[in-house]
PDB file of C-alpha atoms and ligand atoms in Angstrom:
ATOM      1  CA  MET A  21      -6.308   7.148  11.339  1.00  0.00           C
ATOM      2  CA  GLY A  22      -3.353   6.001   9.207  1.00  0.00           C
ATOM      3  CA  ILE A  23      -3.633   5.320   5.481  1.00  0.00           C
ATOM      4  CA  VAL A  24      -3.056   1.559   5.956  1.00  0.00           C
ATOM      5  CA  SER A  25      -4.933   1.232   9.231  1.00  0.00           C
ATOM      6  CA  GLY A  26      -5.933  -2.349  10.067  1.00  0.00           C
ATOM      7  CA  LYS A  27      -3.879  -3.845   7.233  1.00  0.00           C
ATOM      8  CA  VAL A  28      -1.101  -6.445   7.467  1.00  0.00           C
ATOM      9  CA  ALA A  29       2.147  -5.558   5.692  1.00  0.00           C
ATOM     10  CA  LEU A  30       5.272  -7.544   4.837  1.00  0.00           C
ATOM     11  CA  VAL A  31       8.631  -5.914   4.074  1.00  0.00           C
ATOM     12  CA  THR A  32      11.657  -7.926   2.918  1.00  0.00           C
ATOM     13  CA  GLY A  33      15.166  -6.592   3.485  1.00  0.00           C
ATOM     14  CA  ALA A  34      13.770  -4.592   6.404  1.00  0.00           C
ATOM     15  CA  ALA A  35      16.839  -4.730   8.684  1.00  0.00           C
ATOM     16  CA  ALA A  36      18.231  -1.483   7.285  1.00  0.00           C
ATOM     17  CA  GLY A  37      17.932   1.314   4.755  1.00  0.00           C
ATOM     18  CA  ILE A  38      14.798   1.717   2.648  1.00  0.00           C
ATOM     19  CA  GLY A  39      13.263  -1.525   3.985  1.00  0.00           C
ATOM     20  CA  ARG A  40      13.549  -0.414   7.614  1.00  0.00           C
ATOM     21  CA  ALA A  41      12.129   3.044   6.821  1.00  0.00           C
ATOM     22  CA  THR A  42       9.239   1.358   4.978  1.00  0.00           C
ATOM     23  CA  ALA A  43       8.464  -1.019   7.864  1.00  0.00           C
ATOM     24  CA  LEU A  44       8.444   1.963  10.267  1.00  0.00           C
ATOM     25  CA  LYS A  45       6.194   3.999   7.968  1.00  0.00           C
ATOM     26  CA  PHE A  46       3.738   1.093   7.553  1.00  0.00           C
ATOM     27  CA  ALA A  47       3.497   0.875  11.342  1.00  0.00           C
ATOM     28  CA  VAL A  48       3.049   4.644  11.809  1.00  0.00           C
ATOM     29  CA  GLU A  49       0.227   4.499   9.241  1.00  0.00           C
ATOM     30  CA  GLY A  50      -1.566   1.780  11.210  1.00  0.00           C
ATOM     31  CA  ALA A  51      -0.446  -1.549   9.713  1.00  0.00           C
ATOM     32  CA  ARG A  52       0.805  -4.611  11.587  1.00  0.00           C
ATOM     33  CA  VAL A  53       4.165  -5.451  10.065  1.00  0.00           C
ATOM     34  CA  MET A  54       6.127  -8.633   9.326  1.00  0.00           C
ATOM     35  CA  VAL A  55       9.769  -7.558   9.167  1.00  0.00           C
ATOM     36  CA  SER A  56      12.022  -9.941   7.250  1.00  0.00           C
ATOM     37  CA  ASP A  57      15.716 -10.046   6.338  1.00  0.00           C
ATOM     38  CA  ILE A  58      18.754 -12.335   6.407  1.00  0.00           C
ATOM     39  CA  ASP A  59      20.198  -9.951   9.022  1.00  0.00           C
ATOM     40  CA  GLU A  60      18.578 -11.086  12.244  1.00  0.00           C
ATOM     41  CA  THR A  61      20.111  -8.418  14.504  1.00  0.00           C
ATOM     42  CA  GLY A  62      19.068  -5.519  12.270  1.00  0.00           C
ATOM     43  CA  GLY A  63      15.638  -7.038  11.673  1.00  0.00           C
ATOM     44  CA  LYS A  64      14.949  -7.389  15.387  1.00  0.00           C
ATOM     45  CA  GLU A  65      16.098  -3.787  15.888  1.00  0.00           C
ATOM     46  CA  THR A  66      13.506  -2.669  13.332  1.00  0.00           C
ATOM     47  CA  VAL A  67      10.826  -4.554  15.296  1.00  0.00           C
ATOM     48  CA  SER A  68      11.994  -2.862  18.541  1.00  0.00           C
ATOM     49  CA  LEU A  69      11.809   0.563  16.891  1.00  0.00           C
ATOM     50  CA  ILE A  70       8.214  -0.175  15.834  1.00  0.00           C
ATOM     51  CA  THR A  71       7.057  -1.550  19.178  1.00  0.00           C
ATOM     52  CA  ALA A  72       8.771   1.272  21.116  1.00  0.00           C
ATOM     53  CA  ASN A  73       6.594   3.624  19.087  1.00  0.00           C
ATOM     54  CA  GLY A  74       3.393   1.720  19.983  1.00  0.00           C
ATOM     55  CA  GLY A  75       3.195  -0.335  16.767  1.00  0.00           C
ATOM     56  CA  GLU A  76       2.870  -4.080  16.245  1.00  0.00           C
ATOM     57  CA  ALA A  77       5.534  -6.108  14.395  1.00  0.00           C
ATOM     58  CA  ALA A  78       7.297  -9.464  14.264  1.00  0.00           C
ATOM     59  CA  PHE A  79      10.548 -10.629  12.686  1.00  0.00           C
ATOM     60  CA  MET A  80      11.197 -13.673  10.556  1.00  0.00           C
ATOM     61  CA  ARG A  81      14.555 -14.483   8.990  1.00  0.00           C
ATOM     62  CA  ALA A  82      14.177 -15.347   5.297  1.00  0.00           C
ATOM     63  CA  ASP A  83      16.586 -15.371   2.362  1.00  0.00           C
ATOM     64  CA  VAL A  84      14.548 -14.263  -0.668  1.00  0.00           C
ATOM     65  CA  ALA A  85      16.791 -16.330  -2.945  1.00  0.00           C
ATOM     66  CA  ARG A  86      15.510 -19.537  -1.287  1.00  0.00           C
ATOM     67  CA  SER A  87      12.006 -20.590  -2.278  1.00  0.00           C
ATOM     68  CA  ALA A  88      11.446 -22.580   0.939  1.00  0.00           C
ATOM     69  CA  ASP A  89      12.278 -19.461   2.986  1.00  0.00           C
ATOM     70  CA  VAL A  90       9.878 -17.357   0.926  1.00  0.00           C
ATOM     71  CA  SER A  91       6.921 -19.731   1.208  1.00  0.00           C
ATOM     72  CA  GLY A  92       7.633 -20.126   4.943  1.00  0.00           C
ATOM     73  CA  LEU A  93       7.641 -16.334   5.299  1.00  0.00           C
ATOM     74  CA  ILE A  94       4.202 -15.925   3.743  1.00  0.00           C
ATOM     75  CA  SER A  95       2.690 -18.769   5.775  1.00  0.00           C
ATOM     76  CA  GLN A  96       4.230 -17.396   9.008  1.00  0.00           C
ATOM     77  CA  THR A  97       2.873 -13.917   8.238  1.00  0.00           C
ATOM     78  CA  VAL A  98      -0.621 -15.350   7.823  1.00  0.00           C
ATOM     79  CA  ALA A  99      -0.228 -17.586  10.904  1.00  0.00           C
ATOM     80  CA  LYS A 100       0.838 -14.589  13.004  1.00  0.00           C
ATOM     81  CA  PHE A 101      -1.402 -11.800  11.642  1.00  0.00           C
ATOM     82  CA  GLY A 102      -4.231 -13.666   9.858  1.00  0.00           C
ATOM     83  CA  ARG A 103      -3.783 -12.216   6.348  1.00  0.00           C
ATOM     84  CA  LEU A 104      -1.486 -10.296   3.985  1.00  0.00           C
ATOM     85  CA  ASP A 105      -2.729  -7.004   2.533  1.00  0.00           C
ATOM     86  CA  CYS A 106       0.450  -5.167   1.537  1.00  0.00           C
ATOM     87  CA  ALA A 107       3.857  -6.464   0.506  1.00  0.00           C
ATOM     88  CA  CYS A 108       7.046  -4.574  -0.255  1.00  0.00           C
ATOM     89  CA  ASN A 109       9.644  -6.692  -2.070  1.00  0.00           C
ATOM     90  CA  ASN A 110      12.680  -4.630  -1.125  1.00  0.00           C
ATOM     91  CA  ALA A 111      15.549  -7.058  -0.404  1.00  0.00           C
ATOM     92  CA  GLY A 112      18.359  -6.538  -2.885  1.00  0.00           C
ATOM     93  CA  ILE A 113      22.082  -6.286  -3.448  1.00  0.00           C
ATOM     94  CA  GLU A 114      24.212  -3.960  -5.581  1.00  0.00           C
ATOM     95  CA  GLY A 115      26.765  -6.569  -6.683  1.00  0.00           C
ATOM     96  CA  THR A 116      30.176  -5.551  -7.942  1.00  0.00           C
ATOM     97  CA  ILE A 117      31.028  -2.724 -10.334  1.00  0.00           C
ATOM     98  CA  ALA A 118      32.999  -3.792 -13.416  1.00  0.00           C
ATOM     99  CA  PRO A 119      32.974  -3.101 -17.155  1.00  0.00           C
ATOM    100  CA  PHE A 120      30.840  -5.583 -19.090  1.00  0.00           C
ATOM    101  CA  ALA A 121      33.802  -7.648 -20.369  1.00  0.00           C
ATOM    102  CA  ASP A 122      35.072  -8.068 -16.786  1.00  0.00           C
ATOM    103  CA  GLN A 123      31.720  -8.889 -15.177  1.00  0.00           C
ATOM    104  CA  THR A 124      31.932 -12.302 -13.521  1.00  0.00           C
ATOM    105  CA  GLU A 125      29.383 -15.037 -14.029  1.00  0.00           C
ATOM    106  CA  ASP A 126      29.240 -15.395 -10.276  1.00  0.00           C
ATOM    107  CA  ASN A 127      28.259 -11.730  -9.735  1.00  0.00           C
ATOM    108  CA  PHE A 128      25.649 -11.991 -12.480  1.00  0.00           C
ATOM    109  CA  ASP A 129      24.112 -15.175 -11.020  1.00  0.00           C
ATOM    110  CA  ARG A 130      24.050 -13.835  -7.447  1.00  0.00           C
ATOM    111  CA  THR A 131      22.560 -10.457  -8.399  1.00  0.00           C
ATOM    112  CA  ILE A 132      19.860 -12.063 -10.532  1.00  0.00           C
ATOM    113  CA  ALA A 133      19.138 -14.733  -7.881  1.00  0.00           C
ATOM    114  CA  ILE A 134      18.435 -12.167  -5.149  1.00  0.00           C
ATOM    115  CA  ASN A 135      17.088  -9.123  -7.011  1.00  0.00           C
ATOM    116  CA  LEU A 136      15.111 -10.777  -9.812  1.00  0.00           C
ATOM    117  CA  LYS A 137      14.379 -14.394  -8.890  1.00  0.00           C
ATOM    118  CA  GLY A 138      13.858 -13.338  -5.265  1.00  0.00           C
ATOM    119  CA  THR A 139      11.237 -10.809  -6.372  1.00  0.00           C
ATOM    120  CA  PHE A 140       9.635 -13.440  -8.639  1.00  0.00           C
ATOM    121  CA  MET A 141       9.331 -15.941  -5.782  1.00  0.00           C
ATOM    122  CA  CYS A 142       7.990 -13.336  -3.356  1.00  0.00           C
ATOM    123  CA  LEU A 143       5.401 -12.162  -5.908  1.00  0.00           C
ATOM    124  CA  LYS A 144       4.285 -15.745  -6.584  1.00  0.00           C
ATOM    125  CA  ALA A 145       3.754 -16.535  -2.900  1.00  0.00           C
ATOM    126  CA  GLU A 146       2.174 -13.147  -2.059  1.00  0.00           C
ATOM    127  CA  ILE A 147      -0.231 -13.279  -5.016  1.00  0.00           C
ATOM    128  CA  SER A 148      -1.310 -16.833  -4.088  1.00  0.00           C
ATOM    129  CA  GLN A 149      -2.183 -15.635  -0.588  1.00  0.00           C
ATOM    130  CA  MET A 150      -3.892 -12.433  -1.800  1.00  0.00           C
ATOM    131  CA  LEU A 151      -6.052 -14.444  -4.218  1.00  0.00           C
ATOM    132  CA  THR A 152      -7.494 -16.367  -1.271  1.00  0.00           C
ATOM    133  CA  GLN A 153      -8.483 -13.059   0.385  1.00  0.00           C
ATOM    134  CA  GLY A 154      -9.823 -11.258  -2.682  1.00  0.00           C
ATOM    135  CA  GLY A 155      -7.077  -8.661  -3.108  1.00  0.00           C
ATOM    136  CA  GLY A 156      -3.981  -6.853  -1.939  1.00  0.00           C
ATOM    137  CA  SER A 157      -1.286  -4.469  -3.035  1.00  0.00           C
ATOM    138  CA  ILE A 158       2.386  -5.098  -3.810  1.00  0.00           C
ATOM    139  CA  VAL A 159       5.303  -2.715  -4.370  1.00  0.00           C
ATOM    140  CA  ASN A 160       8.592  -3.965  -5.820  1.00  0.00           C
ATOM    141  CA  LEU A 161      11.875  -2.111  -5.374  1.00  0.00           C
ATOM    142  CA  ALA A 162      13.248  -1.460  -8.826  1.00  0.00           C
ATOM    143  CA  SER A 163      15.556   1.543  -9.321  1.00  0.00           C
ATOM    144  CA  ILE A 164      16.349   4.260 -11.830  1.00  0.00           C
ATOM    145  CA  ALA A 165      18.641   1.404 -12.958  1.00  0.00           C
ATOM    146  CA  GLY A 166      15.394  -0.358 -13.954  1.00  0.00           C
ATOM    147  CA  LEU A 167      14.648   2.495 -16.383  1.00  0.00           C
ATOM    148  CA  ILE A 168      18.060   3.497 -17.774  1.00  0.00           C
ATOM    149  CA  GLY A 169      21.549   1.972 -17.991  1.00  0.00           C
ATOM    150  CA  PHE A 170      24.488   2.595 -15.650  1.00  0.00           C
ATOM    151  CA  PRO A 171      27.959   1.742 -16.986  1.00  0.00           C
ATOM    152  CA  GLY A 172      29.676  -0.826 -14.731  1.00  0.00           C
ATOM    153  CA  LEU A 173      26.436  -2.211 -13.324  1.00  0.00           C
ATOM    154  CA  ALA A 174      25.204  -4.589 -16.058  1.00  0.00           C
ATOM    155  CA  ALA A 175      23.953  -7.320 -13.710  1.00  0.00           C
ATOM    156  CA  TYR A 176      22.204  -4.849 -11.386  1.00  0.00           C
ATOM    157  CA  VAL A 177      20.660  -2.943 -14.311  1.00  0.00           C
ATOM    158  CA  ALA A 178      19.433  -6.210 -15.886  1.00  0.00           C
ATOM    159  CA  SER A 179      17.973  -7.365 -12.567  1.00  0.00           C
ATOM    160  CA  LYS A 180      16.075  -4.094 -12.023  1.00  0.00           C
ATOM    161  CA  HIS A 181      14.762  -3.936 -15.611  1.00  0.00           C
ATOM    162  CA  GLY A 182      13.574  -7.498 -14.938  1.00  0.00           C
ATOM    163  CA  VAL A 183      11.817  -6.388 -11.743  1.00  0.00           C
ATOM    164  CA  ASN A 184       9.896  -3.814 -13.793  1.00  0.00           C
ATOM    165  CA  GLY A 185       8.959  -6.545 -16.278  1.00  0.00           C
ATOM    166  CA  LEU A 186       7.649  -8.786 -13.494  1.00  0.00           C
ATOM    167  CA  THR A 187       5.723  -5.801 -12.113  1.00  0.00           C
ATOM    168  CA  LYS A 188       3.929  -5.169 -15.416  1.00  0.00           C
ATOM    169  CA  ASN A 189       3.067  -8.836 -15.916  1.00  0.00           C
ATOM    170  CA  ALA A 190       1.786  -9.453 -12.410  1.00  0.00           C
ATOM    171  CA  ALA A 191      -0.272  -6.243 -12.607  1.00  0.00           C
ATOM    172  CA  LEU A 192      -1.898  -7.314 -15.882  1.00  0.00           C
ATOM    173  CA  GLU A 193      -2.566 -10.892 -14.803  1.00  0.00           C
ATOM    174  CA  TYR A 194      -4.290  -9.954 -11.518  1.00  0.00           C
ATOM    175  CA  ALA A 195      -5.865  -6.551 -12.223  1.00  0.00           C
ATOM    176  CA  LYS A 196      -9.350  -8.083 -12.225  1.00  0.00           C
ATOM    177  CA  GLN A 197      -8.747  -9.954  -8.969  1.00  0.00           C
ATOM    178  CA  GLY A 198      -8.133  -6.822  -6.880  1.00  0.00           C
ATOM    179  CA  ILE A 199      -4.358  -7.188  -6.677  1.00  0.00           C
ATOM    180  CA  ARG A 200      -2.366  -4.078  -7.600  1.00  0.00           C
ATOM    181  CA  VAL A 201       1.357  -4.413  -8.388  1.00  0.00           C
ATOM    182  CA  ASN A 202       3.618  -1.391  -8.848  1.00  0.00           C
ATOM    183  CA  SER A 203       7.301  -0.595  -8.540  1.00  0.00           C
ATOM    184  CA  VAL A 204       9.277   2.345  -7.219  1.00  0.00           C
ATOM    185  CA  CYS A 205      12.461   3.508  -8.926  1.00  0.00           C
ATOM    186  CA  PRO A 206      14.652   5.379  -6.438  1.00  0.00           C
ATOM    187  CA  GLY A 207      17.595   7.527  -7.449  1.00  0.00           C
ATOM    188  CA  GLY A 208      20.581   7.701  -5.105  1.00  0.00           C
ATOM    189  CA  ILE A 209      19.330   7.123  -1.548  1.00  0.00           C
ATOM    190  CA  ASP A 210      21.398   7.578   1.591  1.00  0.00           C
ATOM    191  CA  THR A 211      21.935   3.928   2.657  1.00  0.00           C
ATOM    192  CA  ARG A 212      24.722   1.353   3.035  1.00  0.00           C
ATOM    193  CA  MET A 213      24.163   0.286  -0.591  1.00  0.00           C
ATOM    194  CA  LEU A 214      24.998   3.731  -1.964  1.00  0.00           C
ATOM    195  CA  ASP A 215      28.114   3.896   0.265  1.00  0.00           C
ATOM    196  CA  SER A 216      29.246   0.547  -1.154  1.00  0.00           C
ATOM    197  CA  LEU A 217      28.755   1.758  -4.739  1.00  0.00           C
ATOM    198  CA  ALA A 218      30.731   4.964  -3.985  1.00  0.00           C
ATOM    199  CA  ASP A 219      33.532   2.954  -2.347  1.00  0.00           C
ATOM    200  CA  GLN A 220      33.706   0.583  -5.299  1.00  0.00           C
ATOM    201  CA  SER A 221      33.796   3.325  -7.932  1.00  0.00           C
ATOM    202  CA  THR A 222      36.191   5.751  -6.209  1.00  0.00           C
ATOM    203  CA  GLY A 223      38.317   3.293  -4.201  1.00  0.00           C
ATOM    204  CA  GLY A 224      37.076   4.941  -0.991  1.00  0.00           C
ATOM    205  CA  LYS A 225      38.240   8.425  -2.109  1.00  0.00           C
ATOM    206  CA  MET A 226      34.745   9.911  -2.274  1.00  0.00           C
ATOM    207  CA  THR A 227      31.683   9.542  -0.096  1.00  0.00           C
ATOM    208  CA  SER A 228      28.388   8.593  -1.690  1.00  0.00           C
ATOM    209  CA  ARG A 229      27.232  12.187  -1.199  1.00  0.00           C
ATOM    210  CA  GLU A 230      30.246  13.684  -2.957  1.00  0.00           C
ATOM    211  CA  MET A 231      29.798  11.240  -5.819  1.00  0.00           C
ATOM    212  CA  MET A 232      26.028  11.425  -6.182  1.00  0.00           C
ATOM    213  CA  ASP A 233      24.570  14.752  -4.977  1.00  0.00           C
ATOM    214  CA  GLY A 234      25.426  16.722  -8.117  1.00  0.00           C
ATOM    215  CA  LEU A 235      24.103  14.016 -10.459  1.00  0.00           C
ATOM    216  CA  HIS A 236      20.561  14.696  -9.242  1.00  0.00           C
ATOM    217  CA  PRO A 237      18.739  17.803 -10.536  1.00  0.00           C
ATOM    218  CA  MET A 238      17.665  18.619  -6.965  1.00  0.00           C
ATOM    219  CA  GLY A 239      21.368  18.710  -6.026  1.00  0.00           C
ATOM    220  CA  ARG A 240      21.097  16.003  -3.388  1.00  0.00           C
ATOM    221  CA  ILE A 241      20.500  12.310  -2.855  1.00  0.00           C
ATOM    222  CA  GLY A 242      17.269  11.174  -1.217  1.00  0.00           C
ATOM    223  CA  THR A 243      16.441   9.744   2.197  1.00  0.00           C
ATOM    224  CA  PRO A 244      15.034   6.264   2.882  1.00  0.00           C
ATOM    225  CA  GLU A 245      11.964   7.984   4.357  1.00  0.00           C
ATOM    226  CA  GLU A 246      11.243   9.763   1.052  1.00  0.00           C
ATOM    227  CA  VAL A 247      11.054   6.354  -0.654  1.00  0.00           C
ATOM    228  CA  ALA A 248       9.081   4.781   2.214  1.00  0.00           C
ATOM    229  CA  ASN A 249       6.409   7.517   1.968  1.00  0.00           C
ATOM    230  CA  LEU A 250       5.797   6.611  -1.685  1.00  0.00           C
ATOM    231  CA  ILE A 251       5.789   2.846  -1.074  1.00  0.00           C
ATOM    232  CA  VAL A 252       3.233   2.992   1.726  1.00  0.00           C
ATOM    233  CA  TRP A 253       1.035   5.414  -0.241  1.00  0.00           C
ATOM    234  CA  LEU A 254       1.144   3.075  -3.282  1.00  0.00           C
ATOM    235  CA  CYS A 255       0.130   0.182  -1.028  1.00  0.00           C
ATOM    236  CA  SER A 256      -2.757   2.170   0.480  1.00  0.00           C
ATOM    237  CA  ASP A 257      -6.290   2.491  -0.894  1.00  0.00           C
ATOM    238  CA  GLN A 258      -5.450   6.093  -1.852  1.00  0.00           C
ATOM    239  CA  ALA A 259      -3.651   4.601  -4.878  1.00  0.00           C
ATOM    240  CA  SER A 260      -6.656   2.429  -5.837  1.00  0.00           C
ATOM    241  CA  PHE A 261      -6.450   3.125  -9.624  1.00  0.00           C
ATOM    242  CA  LEU A 262      -2.675   2.621  -9.960  1.00  0.00           C
ATOM    243  CA  THR A 263      -1.304  -0.663 -11.174  1.00  0.00           C
ATOM    244  CA  GLY A 264       1.606  -1.725 -13.387  1.00  0.00           C
ATOM    245  CA  VAL A 265       3.488   1.576 -13.019  1.00  0.00           C
ATOM    246  CA  HIS A 266       7.139   2.246 -12.231  1.00  0.00           C
ATOM    247  CA  VAL A 267       7.349   5.447 -10.220  1.00  0.00           C
ATOM    248  CA  PRO A 268      10.669   7.305 -10.085  1.00  0.00           C
ATOM    249  CA  VAL A 269      11.521   8.855  -6.718  1.00  0.00           C
ATOM    250  CA  ASP A 270      14.774  10.387  -7.807  1.00  0.00           C
ATOM    251  CA  GLY A 271      14.967  14.172  -7.430  1.00  0.00           C
ATOM    252  CA  GLY A 272      14.481  14.482 -11.193  1.00  0.00           C
ATOM    253  CA  TYR A 273      17.270  12.092 -12.264  1.00  0.00           C
ATOM    254  CA  VAL A 274      15.491  10.323 -15.148  1.00  0.00           C
ATOM    255  CA  ALA A 275      13.921  13.549 -16.403  1.00  0.00           C
ATOM    256  CA  GLN A 276      17.384  14.633 -17.618  1.00  0.00           C
TER     257      GLN A 276
HETATM  258  P1  NAD G  16      20.690  -1.850   2.105  1.00  0.00           P
HETATM  259  O1  NAD G  16      21.875  -2.637   1.717  1.00  0.00           O
HETATM  260  O2  NAD G  16      20.807  -0.783   3.137  1.00  0.00           O
HETATM  261  O3  NAD G  16      19.513  -2.823   2.567  1.00  0.00           O
HETATM  262  C1  NAD G  16      19.234  -4.015   1.879  1.00  0.00           C
HETATM  263  C2  NAD G  16      18.699  -5.031   2.868  1.00  0.00           C
HETATM  264  O4  NAD G  16      18.401  -6.237   2.141  1.00  0.00           O
HETATM  265  C3  NAD G  16      19.723  -5.393   3.942  1.00  0.00           C
HETATM  266  O5  NAD G  16      19.138  -5.319   5.232  1.00  0.00           O
HETATM  267  C4  NAD G  16      20.141  -6.815   3.584  1.00  0.00           C
HETATM  268  O6  NAD G  16      20.484  -7.625   4.708  1.00  0.00           O
HETATM  269  C5  NAD G  16      18.875  -7.336   2.894  1.00  0.00           C
HETATM  270  N1  NAD G  16      19.147  -8.472   2.019  1.00  0.00           N
HETATM  271  C6  NAD G  16      20.187  -8.628   1.145  1.00  0.00           C
HETATM  272  N2  NAD G  16      20.117  -9.830   0.551  1.00  0.00           N
HETATM  273  C7  NAD G  16      19.016 -10.452   1.047  1.00  0.00           C
HETATM  274  C8  NAD G  16      18.412 -11.709   0.814  1.00  0.00           C
HETATM  275  N3  NAD G  16      18.954 -12.594  -0.029  1.00  0.00           N
HETATM  276  N4  NAD G  16      17.274 -12.013   1.488  1.00  0.00           N
HETATM  277  C9  NAD G  16      16.733 -11.138   2.361  1.00  0.00           C
HETATM  278  N5  NAD G  16      17.274  -9.943   2.644  1.00  0.00           N
HETATM  279  C10 NAD G  16      18.393  -9.583   1.981  1.00  0.00           C
HETATM  280  O7  NAD G  16      20.140  -1.221   0.736  1.00  0.00           O
HETATM  281  P2  NAD G  16      18.975  -0.196   0.404  1.00  0.00           P
HETATM  282  O8  NAD G  16      19.618   0.947  -0.269  1.00  0.00           O
HETATM  283  O9  NAD G  16      18.072   0.030   1.550  1.00  0.00           O
HETATM  284  O10 NAD G  16      18.240  -1.026  -0.747  1.00  0.00           O
HETATM  285  C11 NAD G  16      16.920  -1.527  -0.650  1.00  0.00           C
HETATM  286  C12 NAD G  16      16.378  -1.752  -2.046  1.00  0.00           C
HETATM  287  O11 NAD G  16      16.326  -0.496  -2.733  1.00  0.00           O
HETATM  288  C13 NAD G  16      17.247  -2.673  -2.917  1.00  0.00           C
HETATM  289  O12 NAD G  16      16.407  -3.507  -3.693  1.00  0.00           O
HETATM  290  C14 NAD G  16      18.001  -1.701  -3.810  1.00  0.00           C
HETATM  291  O13 NAD G  16      18.412  -2.289  -5.011  1.00  0.00           O
HETATM  292  C15 NAD G  16      16.962  -0.610  -3.999  1.00  0.00           C
HETATM  293  N6  NAD G  16      17.526   0.688  -4.388  1.00  0.00           N
HETATM  294  C16 NAD G  16      18.420   1.343  -3.582  1.00  0.00           C
HETATM  295  C17 NAD G  16      18.937   2.574  -4.009  1.00  0.00           C
HETATM  296  C18 NAD G  16      19.920   3.366  -3.189  1.00  0.00           C
HETATM  297  O14 NAD G  16      20.486   4.342  -3.707  1.00  0.00           O
HETATM  298  N7  NAD G  16      20.176   3.039  -1.932  1.00  0.00           N
HETATM  299  C19 NAD G  16      18.542   3.112  -5.241  1.00  0.00           C
HETATM  300  C20 NAD G  16      17.636   2.404  -6.022  1.00  0.00           C
HETATM  301  C21 NAD G  16      17.129   1.188  -5.590  1.00  0.00           C
END
């Protein structure tokens, strides 16, 4: 029996990368999964990967920066699967790399709208649903950039520190109502996002691996599956006494 057997899980940004790996892991561990993203093709592929493996999943397109999309996503999840036990607020963007003085207002607004306000709106809707059922568990995608600064990434760093703030507050406010809220803080993970950051900082001269491997004490970047394993475990009853924590999954990066 899987560690989230019989539960209903929602993953945003699940068309690719960490979100897709998390949706697949939820299904392998016995959950029925609502896969959501703005990328319909990738999202439906994630559903096909789950069903081909004997799991149960559905896709709904939702932009986490739009409150109507987010409330529709939660009501559709409940309409389709009857409840919401686990939620992973993963959708996010890296934005553009620039020194602070050259950061544009547009990049700041967009990064905050998706990474921070999107997480806020998802939390609000998920918590409202979980309160009606007497509990649930939520994991937000922060980053090591939610724990320390990264030159050139002011908007992203601010958004991820904000995600950790929302995580603490939601955890405190609902601890007595059976809702646990935690965040994971990945280091460099082998996805499109890391490739984009490497392209932006080296003008395409270095791959994300060449740029990032040596910065991690383990000498390598991580895989989406290594993050997914932690997320699904945090959402499971095995993590029943954890709430309000920000767990690095970073090959030792923030220990330096
Ligand atoms: P990714 O770009 O591969 O996947 C992100 C997914 O989010 C995409 O499928 C994209 O379509 C979706 N998305 C973007 N904007 C959206 C929106 N407004 N509404 C709904 N979906 C949206 O990136 P990833 O590396 O898998 O990142 C997933 C999460 O992990 C992000 O929150 C990211 O900040 C965080 N993270 C990634 C790394 C890393 O090194 N890759 C490190 C730390 C944290």
